[in-house]
Amino acid sequence: MHATTTSEVVLAIDGGTPVRDKLLPYGRQSISEEDIQAVADVLRSDWLTTGPKVAEFEEALAAWVGAKHAVAFSSGTAALHGAAFAAGLKPGDEAITSPLTFAATANCVLYQGARPVFADVSPDTLNLDPDRVAERITTHTRAVLPVDYAGHPADLDPILALAERHGLIVIEDACHALGAEYHGRRTGSIAHMSVFSFHPVKHLATGEGGMVTTDRGDARQRHAAGQWHYEMVLLGFNYRLTDVACALGLSQLRKLEANLERRREIGARYTAAFRELSGVFTPKMRPDVNPAWHLYPIRVNPAQLNADRAHIFRALRAENIGVNVHYIPVPLHPYYRDRFGYQAGEYPVAEAAYEQLISLPMFHGMSDGDVEDVIAAVRKVSAAYSG
Ligand SMILES: Cc1ncc(COP(=O)(O)O)c(C=O)c1O
């Protein structure tokens, strides 16, 4: 943007007119009449929970990602716990994950009494760096949990090779990446177990909900018909997903391809629009991947903009653009600092990225006008603070 324009434009944070009248959220669900009908049909049926819709949704999602089995859970967090449980994590074990994630990725290791160990991320994708993972492997390591940050698949080939060499289980936190492709395959069909979330900001929404996909084992416990007898052999949890939620999930699954397409279109539009802006960096893409664009995190460089991330964040919010930040590195949360003594500086790549990240609105229901508002606001704010 030209300096002459800059001097005329007053940012909303400084009392000017915001780009939009109403806040645009960073993510939200899209619910159609068919979705509502599918839920209403279940409410009129004999089942509210663990009826036919659960198995139908599990089978449909497994087929869609290309996995043999899928198990539904009440949330992505519960699904992560289920995967950590199935991996047999126990006290004394260690599991390696990314510091740049939602806390649940590491918390599921703690739920099992095992210890989460963090390894730094790669500077381009902000996904777990396989070389850093290799450095953290000890005789106690049992699992690795790569995260598909923002929807860009983690570098699974070298991580699976490490796992093979050291006898580790790979649990992919694919909560951002339903529909992402890595080397021609969909996430959910590559790691030993993959975990998805169906929170409303995700590609497919069931309210709360999650799923583990895997090619391993027989995912369902079979019961002989007509028997009343069961025995508890392990400490279990109620992580059931209801038939109501699964009916919504099945209906949403029919629109998943179109929703992914729309997210990819929005991502490409942002990337083209921000290419020339100084101090604003768009997400990097590795070759031979097709990200699912759960988030669109830009990075702002305070050395090129006369404002830090916090200020730019507030300026964008004032323009009614519902930006967010993903994520405060997990080891820096008070719980992790207090319990494990983590300190700032241990994960330089993730921590430096965190200081610069701003997630722009990204959801399949955004109109072209919404997308243009975001672009206008980023241009306006970056122009005001550059040079
Ligand atoms: C990377 C990641 N892992 C796990 C989760 C947990 O999913 P849920 O909110 O469905 O429990 C989320 C959800 O936001 C996530 O972004």
Coordinates of C-alpha atoms and ligand atoms in Angstrom, one line a residue, residues 75-78 80 101-102 104-105 147 173 175-176 197-199 202 208-209 294 327, ligand 1:
S75 CA -14.2 -35.3 21.9
G76 CA -10.8 -35.1 20.2
T77 CA -9.3 -35.0 23.7
A78 CA -11.1 -38.2 24.7
L80 CA -6.3 -38.8 22.2
T101 CA -0.1 -27.6 19.9
F102 CA -3.3 -27.6 21.9
A104 CA -4.6 -32.1 24.9
T105 CA -1.9 -33.6 22.7
V147 CA 0.7 -32.8 15.2
D173 CA -2.8 -35.7 16.3
C175 CA -7.3 -32.8 14.7
H176 CA -6.4 -29.9 12.3
S197 CA -11.8 -33.7 16.5
F198 CA -15.3 -32.6 15.4
H199 CA -15.4 -29.4 17.4
K202 CA -13.1 -28.1 12.6
E208 CA -18.2 -32.2 20.6
G209 CA -16.8 -35.4 19.1
H294 CA -7.9 -25.7 9.6
Y327 CA -0.5 -21.7 20.3
Ligands
LIG1 C1 -4.3 -30.1 17.8 C2 -5.5 -30.4 18.7 N1 -5.5 -31.6 19.4 C3 -6.6 -31.9 20.1 C4 -7.7 -31.1 20.2 C5 -8.8 -31.5 21.1 O1 -10.0 -31.7 20.5 P1 -11.4 -31.5 21.2 O2 -11.6 -30.0 21.4 O3 -12.4 -32.1 20.3 O4 -11.3 -32.2 22.5 C6 -7.7 -29.9 19.5 C7 -8.9 -29.1 19.5 O5 -9.1 -28.0 19.4 C8 -6.6 -29.6 18.7 O6 -6.6 -28.4 18.0

